[in-house]
mmCIF file of C-alpha atoms and ligand atoms in Angstrom:
data_model
loop_
_atom_site.group_PDB
_atom_site.id
_atom_site.type_symbol
_atom_site.label_atom_id
_atom_site.label_comp_id
_atom_site.label_asym_id
_atom_site.label_seq_id
_atom_site.Cartn_x
_atom_site.Cartn_y
_atom_site.Cartn_z
ATOM 1 C CA MET A 1 0.002 0.069 -0.207
ATOM 2 C CA GLU A 2 1.688 2.993 -1.235
ATOM 3 C CA ASP A 3 -0.550 5.573 0.734
ATOM 4 C CA MET A 4 1.316 6.239 4.027
ATOM 5 C CA SER A 5 -1.845 7.700 5.759
ATOM 6 C CA TYR A 6 -3.668 4.400 6.131
ATOM 7 C CA TRP A 7 -1.358 2.561 8.739
ATOM 8 C CA LYS A 8 -0.561 5.886 10.249
ATOM 9 C CA GLU A 9 -4.063 6.671 11.128
ATOM 10 C CA VAL A 10 -4.151 3.073 12.303
ATOM 11 C CA TRP A 11 -1.238 3.682 14.774
ATOM 12 C CA GLU A 12 -2.398 7.040 15.766
ATOM 13 C CA ARG A 13 -5.825 5.669 16.834
ATOM 14 C CA LYS A 14 -4.165 2.561 18.464
ATOM 15 C CA GLY A 15 -2.032 5.403 20.960
ATOM 16 C CA ARG A 16 -5.476 6.943 21.899
ATOM 17 C CA ASP A 17 -6.553 3.595 23.592
ATOM 18 C CA THR A 18 -7.104 4.118 27.322
ATOM 19 C CA THR A 19 -5.317 0.592 28.186
ATOM 20 C CA LYS A 20 -1.942 0.699 29.804
ATOM 21 C CA ASP A 21 -1.371 -2.739 28.132
ATOM 22 C CA LEU A 22 1.956 -2.418 26.136
ATOM 23 C CA THR A 23 1.116 -5.712 24.212
ATOM 24 C CA ILE A 24 -2.416 -4.073 23.131
ATOM 25 C CA LEU A 25 -1.050 -0.611 22.611
ATOM 26 C CA ASP A 26 1.490 -2.261 20.269
ATOM 27 C CA GLY A 27 -0.903 -4.205 18.255
ATOM 28 C CA TYR A 28 -0.062 -7.675 19.344
ATOM 29 C CA GLU A 29 -3.335 -8.642 20.955
ATOM 30 C CA ALA A 30 -4.668 -10.709 18.128
ATOM 31 C CA THR A 31 -1.344 -12.598 17.664
ATOM 32 C CA THR A 32 0.485 -15.375 19.468
ATOM 33 C CA ALA A 33 3.516 -13.121 19.785
ATOM 34 C CA ASN A 34 5.096 -13.294 23.270
ATOM 35 C CA VAL A 35 6.844 -9.754 23.475
ATOM 36 C CA LYS A 36 8.952 -10.640 26.559
ATOM 37 C CA GLU A 37 10.350 -13.709 24.517
ATOM 38 C CA ILE A 38 10.995 -11.475 21.361
ATOM 39 C CA ALA A 39 12.762 -9.065 23.413
ATOM 40 C CA LYS A 40 15.140 -11.894 24.928
ATOM 41 C CA ASN A 41 15.699 -13.177 21.382
ATOM 42 C CA ILE A 42 16.756 -9.405 19.896
ATOM 43 C CA ILE A 43 18.942 -8.950 23.257
ATOM 44 C CA LYS A 44 20.720 -12.453 22.363
ATOM 45 C CA GLU A 45 21.128 -11.808 18.592
ATOM 46 C CA LEU A 46 22.567 -8.386 18.925
ATOM 47 C CA ASP A 47 24.450 -9.194 22.224
ATOM 48 C CA ILE A 48 22.947 -6.020 23.818
ATOM 49 C CA LYS A 49 25.025 -5.423 27.055
ATOM 50 C CA GLU A 50 24.168 -2.837 30.067
ATOM 51 C CA SER A 51 26.935 -0.692 28.688
ATOM 52 C CA ASP A 52 25.137 -0.050 25.157
ATOM 53 C CA SER A 53 23.503 2.625 23.655
ATOM 54 C CA ILE A 54 20.589 1.357 21.832
ATOM 55 C CA LEU A 55 18.000 3.081 19.183
ATOM 56 C CA GLU A 56 14.779 1.292 18.531
ATOM 57 C CA VAL A 57 13.245 2.319 15.160
ATOM 58 C CA ALA A 58 9.290 2.128 15.410
ATOM 59 C CA CYS A 59 9.292 1.543 19.175
ATOM 60 C CA GLY A 60 5.491 1.926 19.613
ATOM 61 C CA ALA A 61 4.414 2.385 23.065
ATOM 62 C CA GLY A 62 7.439 0.261 24.642
ATOM 63 C CA GLY A 63 6.299 -3.281 24.188
ATOM 64 C CA LEU A 64 9.981 -4.445 23.913
ATOM 65 C CA ALA A 65 11.465 -1.480 25.161
ATOM 66 C CA GLN A 66 10.194 -2.437 28.758
ATOM 67 C CA TYR A 67 12.746 -5.649 28.565
ATOM 68 C CA ILE A 68 15.737 -3.813 27.205
ATOM 69 C CA LYS A 69 18.392 -3.250 29.943
ATOM 70 C CA CYS A 70 21.116 -0.823 28.755
ATOM 71 C CA LYS A 71 22.990 2.343 29.205
ATOM 72 C CA SER A 72 21.007 4.370 27.066
ATOM 73 C CA TYR A 73 17.816 3.849 25.072
ATOM 74 C CA VAL A 74 16.029 6.161 22.353
ATOM 75 C CA GLY A 75 13.049 5.038 20.682
ATOM 76 C CA VAL A 76 11.671 6.762 17.150
ATOM 77 C CA ASP A 77 7.999 6.353 16.281
ATOM 78 C CA TYR A 78 5.576 8.151 13.610
ATOM 79 C CA SER A 79 2.741 7.710 15.819
ATOM 80 C CA LYS A 80 2.346 10.818 18.093
ATOM 81 C CA SER A 81 -0.150 9.401 20.350
ATOM 82 C CA LEU A 82 2.009 5.963 20.885
ATOM 83 C CA VAL A 83 5.261 8.152 21.485
ATOM 84 C CA LYS A 84 2.990 10.021 24.216
ATOM 85 C CA LYS A 85 1.884 6.782 25.660
ATOM 86 C CA HIS A 86 5.541 5.270 25.564
ATOM 87 C CA ILE A 87 6.939 8.462 27.437
ATOM 88 C CA GLU A 88 3.989 8.333 29.830
ATOM 89 C CA LEU A 89 4.072 4.667 30.746
ATOM 90 C CA LEU A 90 8.036 4.021 30.805
ATOM 91 C CA ASN A 91 9.298 7.239 30.813
ATOM 92 C CA ASN A 92 11.872 6.473 28.020
ATOM 93 C CA SER A 93 13.346 9.083 25.583
ATOM 94 C CA VAL A 94 11.340 8.711 22.602
ATOM 95 C CA ILE A 95 11.143 10.855 19.692
ATOM 96 C CA HIS A 96 8.601 11.338 17.066
ATOM 97 C CA GLY A 97 9.880 10.630 13.740
ATOM 98 C CA GLU A 98 9.912 8.446 10.392
ATOM 99 C CA ALA A 99 11.977 5.391 9.857
ATOM 100 C CA ASN A 100 13.427 6.658 6.652
ATOM 101 C CA ASN A 101 14.787 9.920 8.095
ATOM 102 C CA LEU A 102 16.504 9.425 11.548
ATOM 103 C CA ILE A 103 17.460 12.994 12.761
ATOM 104 C CA PHE A 104 20.570 11.296 14.515
ATOM 105 C CA LYS A 105 24.437 11.847 13.371
ATOM 106 C CA ASP A 106 26.168 8.834 11.987
ATOM 107 C CA LYS A 107 27.249 6.301 14.338
ATOM 108 C CA THR A 108 25.442 7.304 17.557
ATOM 109 C CA PHE A 109 24.243 3.997 18.891
ATOM 110 C CA ASP A 110 25.892 0.904 19.173
ATOM 111 C CA LYS A 111 23.265 -1.182 18.115
ATOM 112 C CA VAL A 112 19.848 -0.469 16.345
ATOM 113 C CA PHE A 113 17.002 -2.556 16.000
ATOM 114 C CA CYS A 114 13.290 -2.550 14.633
ATOM 115 C CA PHE A 115 10.622 -5.241 15.146
ATOM 116 C CA GLY A 116 7.146 -5.389 13.712
ATOM 117 C CA ALA A 117 7.212 -2.444 11.382
ATOM 118 C CA PHE A 118 8.458 -2.887 8.107
ATOM 119 C CA HIS A 119 5.327 -4.249 6.733
ATOM 120 C CA TYR A 120 3.692 -1.040 7.365
ATOM 121 C CA PHE A 121 5.774 0.900 5.069
ATOM 122 C CA PRO A 122 4.738 2.336 1.864
ATOM 123 C CA ASN A 123 7.127 0.567 -0.543
ATOM 124 C CA GLN A 124 10.298 -0.903 -0.882
ATOM 125 C CA GLU A 125 12.146 2.384 -1.732
ATOM 126 C CA TYR A 126 11.141 3.512 1.636
ATOM 127 C CA ALA A 127 12.140 0.206 3.333
ATOM 128 C CA LYS A 128 15.897 0.639 1.579
ATOM 129 C CA LYS A 129 15.929 4.137 2.926
ATOM 130 C CA ALA A 130 15.276 3.213 6.366
ATOM 131 C CA ILE A 131 17.782 0.246 6.296
ATOM 132 C CA ASP A 132 20.398 2.823 5.146
ATOM 133 C CA GLU A 133 19.487 5.060 8.006
ATOM 134 C CA MET A 134 19.609 2.288 10.438
ATOM 135 C CA LYS A 135 23.122 1.440 9.362
ATOM 136 C CA ARG A 136 24.139 4.877 9.001
ATOM 137 C CA VAL A 137 23.560 5.680 12.867
ATOM 138 C CA ALA A 138 24.819 2.400 14.542
ATOM 139 C CA LYS A 139 28.189 1.518 15.118
ATOM 140 C CA GLU A 140 28.397 -2.252 15.430
ATOM 141 C CA ALA A 141 24.819 -3.955 14.346
ATOM 142 C CA ILE A 142 21.351 -3.894 13.328
ATOM 143 C CA PHE A 143 18.405 -6.143 13.911
ATOM 144 C CA ILE A 144 15.239 -6.145 11.640
ATOM 145 C CA GLY A 145 12.480 -8.341 12.844
ATOM 146 C CA ASP A 146 9.038 -9.532 11.742
ATOM 147 C CA LEU A 147 9.472 -9.045 7.949
ATOM 148 C CA PRO A 148 6.527 -11.181 5.950
ATOM 149 C CA VAL A 149 7.127 -13.186 3.197
ATOM 150 C CA LEU A 150 3.559 -13.543 2.748
ATOM 151 C CA SER A 151 0.410 -12.340 4.678
ATOM 152 C CA HIS A 152 -3.128 -12.541 5.343
ATOM 153 C CA ARG A 153 -3.313 -8.848 4.954
ATOM 154 C CA GLU A 154 -3.056 -7.353 1.301
ATOM 155 C CA GLU A 155 -1.994 -3.880 2.789
ATOM 156 C CA HIS A 156 1.225 -5.399 4.219
ATOM 157 C CA LEU A 157 4.437 -4.815 2.303
ATOM 158 C CA LEU A 158 6.421 -8.177 1.727
ATOM 159 C CA TYR A 159 9.945 -9.277 1.766
ATOM 160 C CA ASP A 160 12.057 -11.667 -0.008
ATOM 161 C CA LYS A 161 15.196 -13.274 1.911
ATOM 162 C CA ASN A 162 17.204 -13.301 -1.322
ATOM 163 C CA ASP A 163 17.463 -9.575 -0.808
ATOM 164 C CA PHE A 164 19.348 -9.955 2.332
ATOM 165 C CA THR A 165 22.250 -11.709 1.119
ATOM 166 C CA ASP A 166 24.954 -10.150 3.488
ATOM 167 C CA TRP A 167 22.824 -10.591 6.579
ATOM 168 C CA LYS A 168 22.151 -13.461 9.212
ATOM 169 C CA ILE A 169 18.609 -14.732 8.472
ATOM 170 C CA ILE A 170 16.483 -16.015 11.615
ATOM 171 C CA ASP A 171 13.336 -17.679 11.489
ATOM 172 C CA GLY A 172 10.183 -15.712 12.664
ATOM 173 C CA TYR A 173 9.546 -15.833 16.170
ATOM 174 C CA TYR A 174 5.956 -16.597 16.367
ATOM 175 C CA ASN A 175 4.841 -16.575 12.652
ATOM 176 C CA PRO A 176 6.280 -18.975 10.133
ATOM 177 C CA SER A 177 5.330 -16.433 7.150
ATOM 178 C CA ARG A 178 7.914 -14.052 8.813
ATOM 179 C CA PHE A 179 11.784 -13.631 9.171
ATOM 180 C CA ASN A 180 14.186 -11.504 11.034
ATOM 181 C CA VAL A 181 17.653 -10.386 9.738
ATOM 182 C CA VAL A 182 21.080 -9.076 11.558
ATOM 183 C CA TYR A 183 23.715 -7.077 10.075
ATOM 184 C CA LYS A 184 27.097 -6.713 11.620
ATOM 185 C CA LEU A 185 28.802 -3.267 10.633
HETATM 186 C C1 SAM B 201 3.564 -3.507 15.675
HETATM 187 S S1 SAM B 201 4.103 -2.067 16.503
HETATM 188 C C2 SAM B 201 5.628 -2.385 17.271
HETATM 189 C C3 SAM B 201 5.907 -1.560 18.033
HETATM 190 C C4 SAM B 201 7.313 -2.199 18.877
HETATM 191 N N1 SAM B 201 8.616 -2.227 17.971
HETATM 192 C C5 SAM B 201 7.288 -3.797 19.603
HETATM 193 O O1 SAM B 201 7.321 -4.638 18.961
HETATM 194 O O2 SAM B 201 6.321 -3.652 20.365
HETATM 195 C C6 SAM B 201 4.513 -1.085 15.083
HETATM 196 C C7 SAM B 201 4.941 0.157 15.405
HETATM 197 O O3 SAM B 201 5.672 0.850 14.081
HETATM 198 C C8 SAM B 201 5.458 2.238 13.940
HETATM 199 N N2 SAM B 201 5.471 2.660 12.451
HETATM 200 C C9 SAM B 201 5.220 1.978 11.503
HETATM 201 N N3 SAM B 201 5.600 2.633 10.411
HETATM 202 C C10 SAM B 201 6.512 3.608 10.593
HETATM 203 C C11 SAM B 201 7.363 4.401 10.172
HETATM 204 N N4 SAM B 201 7.144 4.446 8.727
HETATM 205 N N5 SAM B 201 8.268 5.190 10.915
HETATM 206 C C12 SAM B 201 7.966 5.255 12.276
HETATM 207 N N6 SAM B 201 7.333 4.292 12.855
HETATM 208 C C13 SAM B 201 6.812 3.426 12.046
HETATM 209 C C14 SAM B 201 4.002 2.510 14.369
HETATM 210 O O4 SAM B 201 3.462 3.538 15.022
HETATM 211 C C15 SAM B 201 3.739 1.262 15.695
HETATM 212 O O5 SAM B 201 4.173 2.104 16.706
#
């Protein structure tokens, strides 16, 4: 779906929900995803240590962020309502912004990750720019998760494992139609 506004409105509405349940706010309520387990896997794949600085792109209300223990955590999300909820509920440093245009200087963070968002991007060009941005602001490694090869929703942007030849490819954590990738810089 090339039109950005469809999913943007969905996520803007989501953040206006009065619940404090981060799993619901981040849209996992109708899935079998276990956010604690997903966070554990990302921590393992990126070898996140308490001394690391971390950026989460498309961080939502903080479903994963709540489990990340590190020296400094920054989140970015394009939903103003979810940014507000994330700050209210977890008191993290969270910035409103788009995945394809990160405001940070080159190599600002040790590790950068993005989970559960690339299928909401409008097209492959946007996704490529977002990957370039993640690589640009990271020093050591980046992780992108939950990329669908097929989906029940025609509005989801799909991905091909063959486009990630220089990356480590990992099976989906809760959905066999999805995969995760890690890139070491
Ligand atoms: C399924 S939630 C995942 C949130 C969090 N990463 C997690 O796993 O708990 C998807 C998030 O991606 C954000 N998002 C989608 N497209 C985005 C974009 N182009 N730029 C920034 N954020 C985006 C949405 O606002 C939403 O918060």
